[in-house]
XYZ file of C-alpha atoms in Angstrom:
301
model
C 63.202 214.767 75.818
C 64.939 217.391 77.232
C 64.484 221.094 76.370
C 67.751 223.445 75.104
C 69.175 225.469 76.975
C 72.232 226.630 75.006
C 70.203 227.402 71.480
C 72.979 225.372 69.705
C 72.067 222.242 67.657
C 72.476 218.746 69.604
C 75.640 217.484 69.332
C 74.311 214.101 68.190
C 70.148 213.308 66.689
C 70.690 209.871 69.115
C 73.123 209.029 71.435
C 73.830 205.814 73.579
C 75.197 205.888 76.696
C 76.215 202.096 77.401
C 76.858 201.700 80.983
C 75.386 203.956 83.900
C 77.781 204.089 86.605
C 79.297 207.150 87.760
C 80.973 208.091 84.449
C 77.770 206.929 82.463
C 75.070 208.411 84.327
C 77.150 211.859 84.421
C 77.085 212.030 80.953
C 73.287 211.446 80.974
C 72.154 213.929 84.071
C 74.559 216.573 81.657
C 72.771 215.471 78.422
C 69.611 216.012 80.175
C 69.828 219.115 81.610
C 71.981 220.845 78.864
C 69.695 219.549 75.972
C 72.314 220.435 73.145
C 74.196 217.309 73.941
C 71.860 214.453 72.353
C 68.671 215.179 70.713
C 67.377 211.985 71.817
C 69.101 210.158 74.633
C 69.438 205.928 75.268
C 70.792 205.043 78.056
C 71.804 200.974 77.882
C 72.701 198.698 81.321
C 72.382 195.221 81.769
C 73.516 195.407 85.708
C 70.968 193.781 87.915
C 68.301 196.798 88.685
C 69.831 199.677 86.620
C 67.720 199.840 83.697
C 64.719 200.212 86.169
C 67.058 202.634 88.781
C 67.529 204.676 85.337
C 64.283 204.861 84.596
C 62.992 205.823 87.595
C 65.473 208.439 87.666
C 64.804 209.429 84.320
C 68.194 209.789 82.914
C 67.107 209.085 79.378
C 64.781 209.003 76.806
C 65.055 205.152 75.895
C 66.464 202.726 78.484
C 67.312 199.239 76.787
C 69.345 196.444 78.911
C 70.206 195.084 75.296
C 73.459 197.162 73.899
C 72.347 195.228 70.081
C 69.045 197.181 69.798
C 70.420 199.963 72.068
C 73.015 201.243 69.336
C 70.602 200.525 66.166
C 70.023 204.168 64.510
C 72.074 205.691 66.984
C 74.698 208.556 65.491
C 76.783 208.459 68.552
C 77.674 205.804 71.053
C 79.846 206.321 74.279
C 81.140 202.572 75.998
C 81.359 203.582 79.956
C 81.592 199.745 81.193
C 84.508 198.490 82.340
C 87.530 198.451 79.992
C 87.411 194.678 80.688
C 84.223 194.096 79.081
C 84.927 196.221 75.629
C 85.924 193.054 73.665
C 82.551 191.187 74.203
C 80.195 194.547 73.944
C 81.992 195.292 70.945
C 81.480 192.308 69.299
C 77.988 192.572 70.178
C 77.384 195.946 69.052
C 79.335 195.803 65.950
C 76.888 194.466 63.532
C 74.157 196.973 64.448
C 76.148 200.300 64.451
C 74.985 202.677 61.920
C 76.699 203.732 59.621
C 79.021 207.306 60.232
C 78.247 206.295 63.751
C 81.070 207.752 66.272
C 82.151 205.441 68.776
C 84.084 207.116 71.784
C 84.562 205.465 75.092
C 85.454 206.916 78.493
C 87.832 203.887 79.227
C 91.562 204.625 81.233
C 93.057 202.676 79.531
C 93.619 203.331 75.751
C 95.987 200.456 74.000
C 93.259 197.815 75.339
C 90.299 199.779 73.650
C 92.467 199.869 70.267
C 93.232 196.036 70.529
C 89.722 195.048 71.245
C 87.681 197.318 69.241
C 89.554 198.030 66.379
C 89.353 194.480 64.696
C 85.597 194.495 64.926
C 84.967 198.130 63.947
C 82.460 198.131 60.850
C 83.719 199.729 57.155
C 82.272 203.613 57.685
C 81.966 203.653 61.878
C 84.748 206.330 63.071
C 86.427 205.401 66.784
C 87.415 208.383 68.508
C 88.867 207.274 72.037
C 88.709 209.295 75.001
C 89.239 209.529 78.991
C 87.592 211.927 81.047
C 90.412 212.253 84.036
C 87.404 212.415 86.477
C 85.952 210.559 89.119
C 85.033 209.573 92.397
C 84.896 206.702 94.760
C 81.202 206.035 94.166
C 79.714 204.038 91.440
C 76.591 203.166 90.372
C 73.268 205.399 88.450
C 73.099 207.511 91.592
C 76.114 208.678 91.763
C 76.199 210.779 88.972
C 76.639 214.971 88.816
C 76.174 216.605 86.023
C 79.109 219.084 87.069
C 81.550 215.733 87.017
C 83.497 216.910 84.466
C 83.403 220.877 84.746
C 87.413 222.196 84.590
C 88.992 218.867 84.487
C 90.778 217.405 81.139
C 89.709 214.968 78.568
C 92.210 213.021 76.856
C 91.385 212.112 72.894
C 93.874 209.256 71.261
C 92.321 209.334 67.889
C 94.111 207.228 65.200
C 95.922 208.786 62.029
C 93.124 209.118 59.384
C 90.411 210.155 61.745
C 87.609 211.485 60.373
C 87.866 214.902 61.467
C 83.999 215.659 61.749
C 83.703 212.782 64.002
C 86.526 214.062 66.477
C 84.907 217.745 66.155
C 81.803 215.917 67.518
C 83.377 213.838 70.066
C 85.259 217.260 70.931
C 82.034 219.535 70.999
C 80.143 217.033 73.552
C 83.448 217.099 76.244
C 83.391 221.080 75.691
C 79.832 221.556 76.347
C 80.352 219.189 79.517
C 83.061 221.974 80.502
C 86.112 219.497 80.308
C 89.478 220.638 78.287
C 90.599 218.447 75.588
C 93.982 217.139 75.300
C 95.121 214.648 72.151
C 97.878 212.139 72.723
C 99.173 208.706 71.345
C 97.495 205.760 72.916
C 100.997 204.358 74.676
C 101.464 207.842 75.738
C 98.519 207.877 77.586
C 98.507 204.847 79.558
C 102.135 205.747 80.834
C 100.456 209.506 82.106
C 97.856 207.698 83.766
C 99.862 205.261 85.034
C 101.881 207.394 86.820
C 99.156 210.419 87.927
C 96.352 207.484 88.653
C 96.697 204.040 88.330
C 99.351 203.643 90.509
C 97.818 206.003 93.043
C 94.929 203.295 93.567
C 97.574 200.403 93.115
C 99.737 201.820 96.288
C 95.911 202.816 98.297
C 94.739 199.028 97.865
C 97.757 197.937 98.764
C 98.357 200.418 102.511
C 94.458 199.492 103.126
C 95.338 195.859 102.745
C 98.062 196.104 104.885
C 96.823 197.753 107.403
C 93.546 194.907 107.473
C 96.559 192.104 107.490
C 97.724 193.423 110.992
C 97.205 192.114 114.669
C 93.594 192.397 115.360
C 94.613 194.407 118.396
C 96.839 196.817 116.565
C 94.353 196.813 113.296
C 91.521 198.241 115.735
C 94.221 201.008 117.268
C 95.025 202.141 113.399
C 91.306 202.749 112.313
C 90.640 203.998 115.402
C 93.103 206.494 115.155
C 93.212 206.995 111.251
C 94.785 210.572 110.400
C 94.038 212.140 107.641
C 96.669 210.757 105.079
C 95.366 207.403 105.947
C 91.200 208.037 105.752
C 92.569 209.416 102.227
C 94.020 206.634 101.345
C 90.677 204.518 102.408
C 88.769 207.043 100.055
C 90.642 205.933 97.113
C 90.486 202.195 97.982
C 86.780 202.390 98.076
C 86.863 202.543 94.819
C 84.628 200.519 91.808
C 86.379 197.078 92.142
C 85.227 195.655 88.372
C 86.727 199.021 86.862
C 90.157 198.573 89.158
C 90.236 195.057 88.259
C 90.246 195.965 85.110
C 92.709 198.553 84.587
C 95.135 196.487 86.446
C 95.223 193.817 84.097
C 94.832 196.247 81.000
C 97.599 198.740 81.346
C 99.769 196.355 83.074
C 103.008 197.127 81.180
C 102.744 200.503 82.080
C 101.644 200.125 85.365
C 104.564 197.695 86.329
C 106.797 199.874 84.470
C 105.674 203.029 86.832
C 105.536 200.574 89.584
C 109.522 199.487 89.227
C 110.600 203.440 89.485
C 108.308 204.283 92.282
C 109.700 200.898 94.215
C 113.365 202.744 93.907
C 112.051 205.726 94.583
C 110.921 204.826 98.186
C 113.938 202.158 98.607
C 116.257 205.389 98.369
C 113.752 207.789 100.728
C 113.790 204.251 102.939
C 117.464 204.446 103.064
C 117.442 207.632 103.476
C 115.802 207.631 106.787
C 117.779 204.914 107.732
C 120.956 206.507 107.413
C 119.384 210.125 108.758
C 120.246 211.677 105.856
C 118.533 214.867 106.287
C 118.932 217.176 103.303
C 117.562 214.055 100.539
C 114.602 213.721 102.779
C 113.579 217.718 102.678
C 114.107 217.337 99.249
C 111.269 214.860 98.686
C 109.241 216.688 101.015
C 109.667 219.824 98.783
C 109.076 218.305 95.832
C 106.131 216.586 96.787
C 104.832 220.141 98.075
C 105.757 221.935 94.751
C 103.975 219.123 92.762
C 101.037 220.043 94.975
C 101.123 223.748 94.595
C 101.304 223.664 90.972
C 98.257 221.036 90.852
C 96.327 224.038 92.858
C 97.699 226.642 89.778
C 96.093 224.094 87.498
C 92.928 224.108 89.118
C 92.937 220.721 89.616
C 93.068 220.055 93.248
């Protein structure tokens, strides 16, 4: 167990952490080190090899690759698996969560964690949602920082009715990983990151693709000489493909919505160009640079 460093009382007496990929094992290196996050910390993966990778990097107190005995007596319980698999952990986990348990995810996509894990939610279990807008292209136990989520947001979509001490908690732990908490309605959400990430990745796969469907001759001349914007582009498209997968087919509306105005969008800059039309194509250009300089105001490029 780890010692406190803050003085303040653990968030949560036990917490489980269910699924230790980047997001997951985050959490746990941050529970670990800060000590006032979970007074006792499990850590639950039924991936080939992570329970023992987990152990040996002794990211938790309990390691279980059963998410039914990993939740029993726990007072808190974060989902960081795939927004894909919700519907069968929860119906796992259901029958064995405490109760007053909180149950928060880290999912990006919110109207899918309502649909699947609202039906099976026990009488006296309070579901506080959440999305830490943080990441990287790596996945797995190891490729977890504690630091993950220092100065970047946190997105809550708790329902009408929520218990308020159980969003306070789910609040508190985000804060004392450093994040900044934003509230919004579910459909809200997955439009915002629809538009700021989703689509992002969609338009990455889809230039890497591309660019592998070429001439062997020319494909070997592209990587060769990959600039910048494109070894950027290869960075995002490295990405976890069960979590990608997954988001695709659970915000689709969204996504296709977001999707549809970004295909005018470059049909007009297309034209555009065709046509030489100089003064719509600085505009982009400046636009795309003022989007950039306020993302540096932000802090959060």
């Amino acid at each position: 167990m780890a010692e406190e460093t803050s003085g303040a009382e653990p968030v949560f007496q036990r917490l489980c952490i269910i699924g230790l990929g980047l997001i997951g094992s985050s959490l746990a290196r941050l529970a670990r080190e800060r000590g006032d996050i979970a007074a006792t910390l499990v850590a639950c993966d039924s991936g080939p090899g992570v329970a023992a990778r987990v152990r040996e990097l002794g990211l938790a107190d309990v390691v279980e690759t059963d998410p039914a005995r990993a939740v029993e007596g726990c007072d808190g319980v974060i989902l960081c698996t795939p927004v894909g698999t919700f519907a069968a952990l929860m119906a796992a986990i259901a029958p064995h969560l405490a109760p007053g348990a909180v149950l928060t995810d880290t999912g990006s996509t919110k109207g899918s964690v309502l649909r699947d894990l609202l039906p099976l939610l026990p009488e006296g279990v309070h579901l506080v949602p959440g999305h830490p807008m943080a990441g990287t292209e790596h996945s797995g136990p190891d490729a977890g920082f504690a630091t993950l989520f220092q100065g970047r947001y946190v997105i809550l979509t708790p329902l009408e009715g929520t218990d308020p001490a159980a969003r306070a908690k789910v609040e508190a732990l985000w804060q004392r990983a450093g994040a900044m908490i934003e509230a919004m309605d579910a459909t809200t959400h997955d439009k915002v990151v629809a538009i700021v990430s989703h689509l992002p990745h969609l338009i990455a796969f889809t230039i890497c693709s591309t660019a592998d469907d070429l001439a062997q001759e020319t494909r070997e001349q592209v990587l060769k000489f990959a600039a910048s914007g494109f070894r950027d582009f290869t960075r995002i498209a490295s990405s976890d493909v069960d979590m990608w997968r997954d988001v695709f087919l659970n915000n689709r509306e969204a996504l296709l919505e977001m999707l549809a105005r970004f295909s005018e969008d470059a049909h007009a800059l297309g034209r555009a160009v065709r046509w030489g039309e100089a003064g719509f194509i600085e505009d982009r250009i400046r636009r795309g640079r003022k989007i950039r300089r306020t993302l540096i105001e932000l802090k959060q490029a």
